[in-house]
Amino acid sequence: MRQSQSAVMERGVELETVHETEPFEAAWAGEARWFVQFYREAPGSTIEFRVQISPDGINWLDHEGVAPMTSEAVGFLSIPVSHFGHWLRLRSEQKSGDTAPMLRIYLELKE
Amino acid sequence: MPVATKESSVTTPEAATVAADLRDAIRSSDLRLSKYNPLPRILTFDDFNQGAHGWVELGGNYDGRGTLESMDEHFRDFRPPQLSNANFFDVGTHGGMTGTYSMKLATRKAPGHTATAIRRLTMSGRGLLQIEAYLAWKVEANLGGGEEANTYGDISWDANSHPSEAQFGAFTVATDLSHDGIRYHNVMRFQNSDWDGHIVQKWMYPTVAEPTPHERFRGEHDYGRYTDFTAPNPDDWRFLGDTRQEACYNEVPTKINWHYLRFLIDTRTRSNVELQFNNDVYDLRDVPVPPYGEKYESLESLLNFYFSVRTLGPHRNFLFLDSVVISADW
C-alpha cells in the first residue's frame, strides 16, 4: 500500500497580492498535486500560481518543470508536480483585479 | 436485565507477575520498543517511518454547511503535521532517532501561533493511561540579517549558546477525555521562553478547562487567531515548581537530540499521576484536572491525546516526534 497524505495548507486565506504557503516537507513522496479552490471568487482578476521547491525549506526557486498557471480567480484548479526536492510550496500572486480572492489550498502527496 | 460489567477478569497474582516479567523480557529484546516503558496493554505504537498513524491536524467544529466562519478563529489554523526527514541547510538530512522520518509540527512565523496534532481513540476500560514519546524541539534556522540576528531575549551568540533557543515558546502534551458525561483535559506544557525571549524552561499546567466551540456558539467568547487555545488567560497557568527543567537544545537550531517524555494519568479518578522527562520524574497527583461543568453527550469514552507547539515570536517553532506509544493497564 502506498503512503499518502493530504495537507490543508490554507483553509481560507485572503490573497493580499502575494501569498506563499508554509514550507512543507515532502522528501518521502514521489508525486504531488496542488488543489486551489477560490473560497471567495474574484471575477475579473488574474492570479498566477508558481510551484516552488527548496533544498532546505529556506531558499526557494520555481520548479523548472511546472509552468506558471494563471487563473481568473473563479472555481477550482489543480497543478501536478513530480521530481521535486524535499520541500514544496505554492506561490500565488494577484496580477490584476480590484478585489482579493480567498483561497483554500490543498497539497496531496503520494509515495 | 443483564448488566454490562466494567471490569476485565483478573488472573492470579503469581500468573500476573510471570506475565509482566515475560512482557518486559520480550519488549526489552524488541529493538524498537525497548526504549519505551509502556503499561501492560499497548494501544498504539506510532513509528513515523510508516506514516502519520492517525495523528492529524486538530480541526475546529463547523456548521452544517461547512463554513469557515462557523469555526472558532483560533481553531482554524493548527497546521498539518509533516513527515519530516529533519532536513537542514547546514547538514542535510538529520533523520529520526530510528530510521529517517519523524513527525514534525510547525508553527507559522506569527507570535502566538500554535500547531497541534491530535490522535483520536476511545477507551475500552478505566484506569492508568500513559503516553510516551521521543521528541525534540527546534526553531527554524535563520540565514542572513545583521548583527541583531545574533541576539534574542536572554541569549547572545557566543559559539556555544544560540539565540534560536530563546525563540522557542512552548510545547504541550495533553488529553481530551470524556466518560460518564464528564469531560476533562490532562495538560503538561514545557514553557521554554516568554514573550520577550527570556528563558523559562519550566513545566506548567492550566487551572481551567479549555474553551469550547459551544461556548462561542452561545456568545460567551470569540477568541482571536493567535489565542492560546488550551487556556487563553496566562493567569490560568501555574508552574509545576521552581526548578528549571534542564534539557539538551544543543546550541544551534539544526542539531537534534531526542528526549524521552512519559505522561501518566488515571482515568478512573480523572487525575494526573506522573510526568517523566528524561531522568526527571514529577509527582503530579496534586496537580488539578479541571473538568467541564456541563455534561457531554456524543463523547462517551473519548480518548484523545494531542501535542502542540506554540511560538511567542516571529519565528517558526518545530516539535519533532520520533515515535509515540500510548498504553493502558486495562
mmCIF file of N, CA, C and O in Angstrom, chain B residues 40-112:
data_model
loop_
_atom_site.group_PDB
_atom_site.id
_atom_site.type_symbol
_atom_site.label_atom_id
_atom_site.label_comp_id
_atom_site.label_asym_id
_atom_site.label_seq_id
_atom_site.Cartn_x
_atom_site.Cartn_y
_atom_site.Cartn_z
ATOM 1 N N PRO B 40 0.805 -2.370 30.595
ATOM 2 C CA PRO B 40 0.665 -3.717 30.012
ATOM 3 C C PRO B 40 0.059 -3.782 28.616
ATOM 4 O O PRO B 40 0.476 -4.589 27.798
ATOM 5 N N ARG B 41 -0.941 -2.947 28.347
ATOM 6 C CA ARG B 41 -1.555 -3.041 27.018
ATOM 7 C C ARG B 41 -1.152 -1.835 26.167
ATOM 8 O O ARG B 41 -1.488 -0.701 26.491
ATOM 9 N N ILE B 42 -0.440 -2.119 25.083
ATOM 10 C CA ILE B 42 -0.055 -1.049 24.157
ATOM 11 C C ILE B 42 -1.222 -0.819 23.207
ATOM 12 O O ILE B 42 -1.592 -1.702 22.424
ATOM 13 N N LEU B 43 -1.800 0.372 23.294
ATOM 14 C CA LEU B 43 -2.925 0.698 22.414
ATOM 15 C C LEU B 43 -2.424 1.133 21.042
ATOM 16 O O LEU B 43 -2.991 0.748 20.017
ATOM 17 N N THR B 44 -1.377 1.939 21.027
ATOM 18 C CA THR B 44 -0.831 2.406 19.752
ATOM 19 C C THR B 44 0.674 2.536 19.858
ATOM 20 O O THR B 44 1.210 2.889 20.916
ATOM 21 N N PHE B 45 1.353 2.238 18.759
ATOM 22 C CA PHE B 45 2.796 2.446 18.640
ATOM 23 C C PHE B 45 3.018 3.128 17.302
ATOM 24 O O PHE B 45 2.860 2.512 16.256
ATOM 25 N N ASP B 46 3.335 4.402 17.348
ATOM 26 C CA ASP B 46 3.406 5.216 16.140
ATOM 27 C C ASP B 46 4.854 5.487 15.773
ATOM 28 O O ASP B 46 5.524 6.317 16.385
ATOM 29 N N ASP B 47 5.313 4.740 14.800
ATOM 30 C CA ASP B 47 6.655 4.930 14.248
ATOM 31 C C ASP B 47 6.458 5.695 12.945
ATOM 32 O O ASP B 47 5.860 5.170 11.997
ATOM 33 N N PHE B 48 6.956 6.911 12.899
ATOM 34 C CA PHE B 48 6.613 7.783 11.772
ATOM 35 C C PHE B 48 7.401 7.482 10.499
ATOM 36 O O PHE B 48 7.277 8.199 9.517
ATOM 37 N N ASN B 49 8.171 6.402 10.536
ATOM 38 C CA ASN B 49 8.708 5.888 9.274
ATOM 39 C C ASN B 49 7.608 5.213 8.459
ATOM 40 O O ASN B 49 7.813 4.918 7.280
ATOM 41 N N GLN B 50 6.494 4.925 9.125
ATOM 42 C CA GLN B 50 5.386 4.258 8.438
ATOM 43 C C GLN B 50 4.134 5.137 8.395
ATOM 44 O O GLN B 50 3.017 4.645 8.541
ATOM 45 N N GLY B 51 4.322 6.423 8.209
ATOM 46 C CA GLY B 51 3.158 7.287 8.076
ATOM 47 C C GLY B 51 2.797 8.001 9.366
ATOM 48 O O GLY B 51 3.477 7.864 10.390
ATOM 49 N N ALA B 52 1.720 8.746 9.316
ATOM 50 C CA ALA B 52 1.338 9.598 10.450
ATOM 51 C C ALA B 52 0.509 8.855 11.499
ATOM 52 O O ALA B 52 0.234 9.400 12.563
ATOM 53 N N HIS B 53 0.095 7.628 11.209
ATOM 54 C CA HIS B 53 -0.598 6.788 12.189
ATOM 55 C C HIS B 53 -1.812 7.465 12.818
ATOM 56 O O HIS B 53 -2.078 7.266 14.004
ATOM 57 N N GLY B 54 -2.519 8.240 12.069
ATOM 58 C CA GLY B 54 -3.732 8.832 12.629
ATOM 59 C C GLY B 54 -3.531 10.155 13.341
ATOM 60 O O GLY B 54 -4.507 10.767 13.775
ATOM 61 N N TRP B 55 -2.296 10.603 13.471
ATOM 62 C CA TRP B 55 -2.089 11.956 14.005
ATOM 63 C C TRP B 55 -2.495 12.935 12.915
ATOM 64 O O TRP B 55 -2.044 12.851 11.778
ATOM 65 N N VAL B 56 -3.342 13.863 13.264
ATOM 66 C CA VAL B 56 -3.928 14.757 12.269
ATOM 67 C C VAL B 56 -4.043 16.152 12.875
ATOM 68 O O VAL B 56 -4.098 16.307 14.094
ATOM 69 N N GLU B 57 -4.070 17.120 12.014
ATOM 70 C CA GLU B 57 -4.281 18.494 12.472
ATOM 71 C C GLU B 57 -5.557 18.579 13.300
ATOM 72 O O GLU B 57 -6.602 18.061 12.898
ATOM 73 N N LEU B 58 -5.461 19.227 14.447
ATOM 74 C CA LEU B 58 -6.671 19.479 15.227
ATOM 75 C C LEU B 58 -7.559 20.437 14.449
ATOM 76 O O LEU B 58 -7.099 21.507 14.029
ATOM 77 N N GLY B 59 -8.786 20.037 14.243
ATOM 78 C CA GLY B 59 -9.720 20.869 13.484
ATOM 79 C C GLY B 59 -10.802 21.431 14.388
ATOM 80 O O GLY B 59 -11.182 20.806 15.376
ATOM 81 N N GLY B 60 -11.290 22.595 14.019
ATOM 82 C CA GLY B 60 -12.382 23.183 14.791
ATOM 83 C C GLY B 60 -13.719 22.618 14.349
ATOM 84 O O GLY B 60 -13.823 21.932 13.328
ATOM 85 N N ASN B 61 -14.732 22.882 15.135
ATOM 86 C CA ASN B 61 -16.082 22.449 14.774
ATOM 87 C C ASN B 61 -16.708 23.454 13.802
ATOM 88 O O ASN B 61 -16.524 24.655 13.954
ATOM 89 N N TYR B 62 -17.462 22.936 12.822
ATOM 90 C CA TYR B 62 -18.051 23.784 11.791
ATOM 91 C C TYR B 62 -19.524 23.440 11.625
ATOM 92 O O TYR B 62 -19.986 22.382 12.062
ATOM 93 N N ASP B 63 -20.233 24.333 10.968
ATOM 94 C CA ASP B 63 -21.686 24.177 10.873
ATOM 95 C C ASP B 63 -22.083 23.175 9.778
ATOM 96 O O ASP B 63 -21.226 22.576 9.121
ATOM 97 N N GLY B 64 -23.375 23.015 9.601
ATOM 98 C CA GLY B 64 -23.897 22.036 8.657
ATOM 99 C C GLY B 64 -23.574 22.329 7.213
ATOM 100 O O GLY B 64 -23.744 21.470 6.349
ATOM 101 N N ARG B 65 -23.092 23.548 6.930
ATOM 102 C CA ARG B 65 -22.714 23.906 5.562
ATOM 103 C C ARG B 65 -21.198 23.925 5.379
ATOM 104 O O ARG B 65 -20.707 24.263 4.310
ATOM 105 N N GLY B 66 -20.475 23.616 6.447
ATOM 106 C CA GLY B 66 -19.018 23.576 6.353
ATOM 107 C C GLY B 66 -18.365 24.929 6.189
ATOM 108 O O GLY B 66 -17.280 25.031 5.622
ATOM 109 N N THR B 67 -18.972 25.973 6.710
ATOM 110 C CA THR B 67 -18.405 27.301 6.501
ATOM 111 C C THR B 67 -17.240 27.570 7.445
ATOM 112 O O THR B 67 -17.240 27.159 8.599
ATOM 113 N N LEU B 68 -16.263 28.269 6.893
ATOM 114 C CA LEU B 68 -15.094 28.633 7.687
ATOM 115 C C LEU B 68 -15.479 29.562 8.839
ATOM 116 O O LEU B 68 -14.947 29.473 9.944
ATOM 117 N N GLU B 69 -16.437 30.434 8.553
ATOM 118 C CA GLU B 69 -16.811 31.436 9.550
ATOM 119 C C GLU B 69 -17.435 30.815 10.798
ATOM 120 O O GLU B 69 -17.419 31.419 11.870
ATOM 121 N N SER B 70 -17.988 29.607 10.656
ATOM 122 C CA SER B 70 -18.628 28.976 11.818
ATOM 123 C C SER B 70 -17.595 28.374 12.767
ATOM 124 O O SER B 70 -17.921 27.978 13.888
ATOM 125 N N MET B 71 -16.355 28.306 12.321
ATOM 126 C CA MET B 71 -15.290 27.708 13.118
ATOM 127 C C MET B 71 -14.639 28.774 13.992
ATOM 128 O O MET B 71 -14.413 29.895 13.535
ATOM 129 N N ASP B 72 -14.353 28.451 15.245
ATOM 130 C CA ASP B 72 -13.632 29.389 16.104
ATOM 131 C C ASP B 72 -12.377 29.863 15.372
ATOM 132 O O ASP B 72 -11.638 29.039 14.826
ATOM 133 N N GLU B 73 -12.127 31.144 15.398
ATOM 134 C CA GLU B 73 -10.992 31.667 14.631
ATOM 135 C C GLU B 73 -9.667 31.059 15.115
ATOM 136 O O GLU B 73 -8.778 30.780 14.316
ATOM 137 N N HIS B 74 -9.556 30.832 16.405
ATOM 138 C CA HIS B 74 -8.290 30.279 16.912
ATOM 139 C C HIS B 74 -8.215 28.759 16.718
ATOM 140 O O HIS B 74 -7.254 28.133 17.159
ATOM 141 N N PHE B 75 -9.222 28.189 16.049
ATOM 142 C CA PHE B 75 -9.216 26.757 15.738
ATOM 143 C C PHE B 75 -9.098 26.502 14.237
ATOM 144 O O PHE B 75 -9.332 25.396 13.778
ATOM 145 N N ARG B 76 -8.765 27.521 13.469
ATOM 146 C CA ARG B 76 -8.804 27.374 12.011
ATOM 147 C C ARG B 76 -7.460 27.032 11.405
ATOM 148 O O ARG B 76 -7.377 26.793 10.201
ATOM 149 N N ASP B 77 -6.390 27.041 12.181
ATOM 150 C CA ASP B 77 -5.070 27.026 11.542
ATOM 151 C C ASP B 77 -4.044 26.282 12.380
ATOM 152 O O ASP B 77 -2.991 26.816 12.694
ATOM 153 N N PHE B 78 -4.346 25.040 12.739
ATOM 154 C CA PHE B 78 -3.407 24.275 13.571
ATOM 155 C C PHE B 78 -2.343 23.548 12.761
ATOM 156 O O PHE B 78 -1.524 22.863 13.330
ATOM 157 N N ARG B 79 -2.377 23.678 11.468
ATOM 158 C CA ARG B 79 -1.333 23.217 10.560
ATOM 159 C C ARG B 79 -1.264 21.691 10.433
ATOM 160 O O ARG B 79 -1.299 20.981 11.437
ATOM 161 N N PRO B 80 -1.117 21.207 9.214
ATOM 162 C CA PRO B 80 -0.992 19.759 9.005
ATOM 163 C C PRO B 80 0.349 19.247 9.506
ATOM 164 O O PRO B 80 1.381 19.891 9.279
ATOM 165 N N PRO B 81 0.370 18.101 10.189
ATOM 166 C CA PRO B 81 1.662 17.528 10.592
ATOM 167 C C PRO B 81 2.457 17.114 9.358
ATOM 168 O O PRO B 81 1.885 16.760 8.329
ATOM 169 N N GLN B 82 3.762 17.157 9.481
ATOM 170 C CA GLN B 82 4.633 16.803 8.360
ATOM 171 C C GLN B 82 5.455 15.573 8.712
ATOM 172 O O GLN B 82 5.937 15.447 9.834
ATOM 173 N N LEU B 83 5.594 14.683 7.743
ATOM 174 C CA LEU B 83 6.523 13.568 7.899
ATOM 175 C C LEU B 83 7.884 14.090 7.453
ATOM 176 O O LEU B 83 8.109 14.343 6.275
ATOM 177 N N SER B 84 8.763 14.274 8.412
ATOM 178 C CA SER B 84 9.996 15.028 8.193
ATOM 179 C C SER B 84 11.209 14.118 8.209
ATOM 180 O O SER B 84 11.304 13.214 9.043
ATOM 181 N N ASN B 85 12.149 14.381 7.320
ATOM 182 C CA ASN B 85 13.446 13.710 7.442
ATOM 183 C C ASN B 85 14.440 14.620 8.165
ATOM 184 O O ASN B 85 15.629 14.372 8.164
ATOM 185 N N ALA B 86 13.902 15.685 8.777
ATOM 186 C CA ALA B 86 14.721 16.645 9.529
ATOM 187 C C ALA B 86 15.870 17.146 8.659
ATOM 188 O O ALA B 86 17.035 16.874 8.898
ATOM 189 N N ASN B 87 15.462 17.873 7.647
ATOM 190 C CA ASN B 87 16.369 18.327 6.599
ATOM 191 C C ASN B 87 16.800 19.767 6.896
ATOM 192 O O ASN B 87 15.951 20.634 7.041
ATOM 193 N N PHE B 88 18.103 19.995 7.003
ATOM 194 C CA PHE B 88 18.579 21.327 7.403
ATOM 195 C C PHE B 88 19.604 21.883 6.428
ATOM 196 O O PHE B 88 20.313 21.127 5.743
ATOM 197 N N PHE B 89 19.726 23.205 6.430
ATOM 198 C CA PHE B 89 20.577 23.865 5.439
ATOM 199 C C PHE B 89 22.046 23.505 5.602
ATOM 200 O O PHE B 89 22.802 23.497 4.637
ATOM 201 N N ASP B 90 22.464 23.199 6.825
ATOM 202 C CA ASP B 90 23.899 23.043 7.067
ATOM 203 C C ASP B 90 24.373 21.595 7.006
ATOM 204 O O ASP B 90 25.523 21.341 6.671
ATOM 205 N N VAL B 91 23.505 20.664 7.352
ATOM 206 C CA VAL B 91 23.944 19.262 7.417
ATOM 207 C C VAL B 91 23.135 18.345 6.514
ATOM 208 O O VAL B 91 23.399 17.145 6.461
ATOM 209 N N GLY B 92 22.116 18.865 5.844
ATOM 210 C CA GLY B 92 21.253 17.997 5.051
ATOM 211 C C GLY B 92 20.321 17.201 5.945
ATOM 212 O O GLY B 92 19.810 17.711 6.943
ATOM 213 N N THR B 93 20.124 15.947 5.609
ATOM 214 C CA THR B 93 19.138 15.139 6.321
ATOM 215 C C THR B 93 19.673 14.635 7.653
ATOM 216 O O THR B 93 20.660 13.895 7.692
ATOM 217 N N HIS B 94 19.017 15.077 8.726
ATOM 218 C CA HIS B 94 19.403 14.651 10.074
ATOM 219 C C HIS B 94 18.793 13.292 10.404
ATOM 220 O O HIS B 94 19.391 12.460 11.064
ATOM 221 N N GLY B 95 17.548 13.092 9.939
ATOM 222 C CA GLY B 95 16.870 11.812 10.165
ATOM 223 C C GLY B 95 16.213 11.721 11.528
ATOM 224 O O GLY B 95 16.189 12.676 12.305
ATOM 225 N N GLY B 96 15.649 10.550 11.816
ATOM 226 C CA GLY B 96 14.964 10.334 13.082
ATOM 227 C C GLY B 96 15.842 9.606 14.073
ATOM 228 O O GLY B 96 17.007 9.310 13.805
ATOM 229 N N MET B 97 15.276 9.332 15.243
ATOM 230 C CA MET B 97 16.003 8.546 16.238
ATOM 231 C C MET B 97 16.154 7.107 15.742
ATOM 232 O O MET B 97 17.159 6.457 15.949
ATOM 233 N N THR B 98 15.097 6.629 15.093
ATOM 234 C CA THR B 98 15.131 5.331 14.430
ATOM 235 C C THR B 98 14.638 5.551 13.008
ATOM 236 O O THR B 98 13.524 6.037 12.810
ATOM 237 N N GLY B 99 15.447 5.226 12.035
ATOM 238 C CA GLY B 99 15.040 5.426 10.654
ATOM 239 C C GLY B 99 15.169 6.874 10.226
ATOM 240 O O GLY B 99 15.790 7.695 10.906
ATOM 241 N N THR B 100 14.530 7.198 9.133
ATOM 242 C CA THR B 100 14.702 8.514 8.513
ATOM 243 C C THR B 100 13.678 9.537 8.993
ATOM 244 O O THR B 100 13.980 10.714 9.122
ATOM 245 N N TYR B 101 12.446 9.089 9.294
ATOM 246 C CA TYR B 101 11.354 10.042 9.456
ATOM 247 C C TYR B 101 10.863 10.219 10.891
ATOM 248 O O TYR B 101 10.839 9.277 11.683
ATOM 249 N N SER B 102 10.463 11.439 11.153
ATOM 250 C CA SER B 102 9.747 11.763 12.376
ATOM 251 C C SER B 102 8.531 12.589 11.969
ATOM 252 O O SER B 102 8.387 12.959 10.798
ATOM 253 N N MET B 103 7.661 12.858 12.924
ATOM 254 C CA MET B 103 6.527 13.748 12.638
ATOM 255 C C MET B 103 6.872 15.121 13.170
ATOM 256 O O MET B 103 7.291 15.258 14.325
ATOM 257 N N LYS B 104 6.693 16.110 12.329
ATOM 258 C CA LYS B 104 7.027 17.485 12.712
ATOM 259 C C LYS B 104 5.768 18.338 12.769
ATOM 260 O O LYS B 104 4.989 18.356 11.815
ATOM 261 N N LEU B 105 5.602 19.052 13.865
ATOM 262 C CA LEU B 105 4.563 20.071 13.964
ATOM 263 C C LEU B 105 5.263 21.414 13.828
ATOM 264 O O LEU B 105 6.262 21.662 14.502
ATOM 265 N N ALA B 106 4.753 22.253 12.958
ATOM 266 C CA ALA B 106 5.428 23.519 12.658
ATOM 267 C C ALA B 106 4.452 24.678 12.758
ATOM 268 O O ALA B 106 3.386 24.655 12.136
ATOM 269 N N THR B 107 4.839 25.696 13.513
ATOM 270 C CA THR B 107 4.008 26.902 13.583
ATOM 271 C C THR B 107 4.326 27.820 12.410
ATOM 272 O O THR B 107 5.298 27.630 11.693
ATOM 273 N N ARG B 108 3.518 28.826 12.264
ATOM 274 C CA ARG B 108 3.850 29.935 11.370
ATOM 275 C C ARG B 108 4.845 30.859 12.066
ATOM 276 O O ARG B 108 5.142 30.686 13.247
ATOM 277 N N LYS B 109 5.274 31.868 11.314
ATOM 278 C CA LYS B 109 6.163 32.881 11.894
ATOM 279 C C LYS B 109 5.329 34.002 12.488
ATOM 280 O O LYS B 109 5.469 35.158 12.112
ATOM 281 N N ALA B 110 4.425 33.666 13.368
ATOM 282 C CA ALA B 110 3.489 34.652 13.898
ATOM 283 C C ALA B 110 3.377 34.483 15.414
ATOM 284 O O ALA B 110 3.033 33.387 15.882
ATOM 285 N N PRO B 111 3.686 35.530 16.175
ATOM 286 C CA PRO B 111 3.648 35.400 17.637
ATOM 287 C C PRO B 111 2.301 34.873 18.138
ATOM 288 O O PRO B 111 1.251 35.418 17.790
ATOM 289 N N GLY B 112 2.353 33.828 18.905
ATOM 290 C CA GLY B 112 1.141 33.243 19.474
ATOM 291 C C GLY B 112 0.584 32.089 18.665
ATOM 292 O O GLY B 112 -0.309 31.377 19.127
#
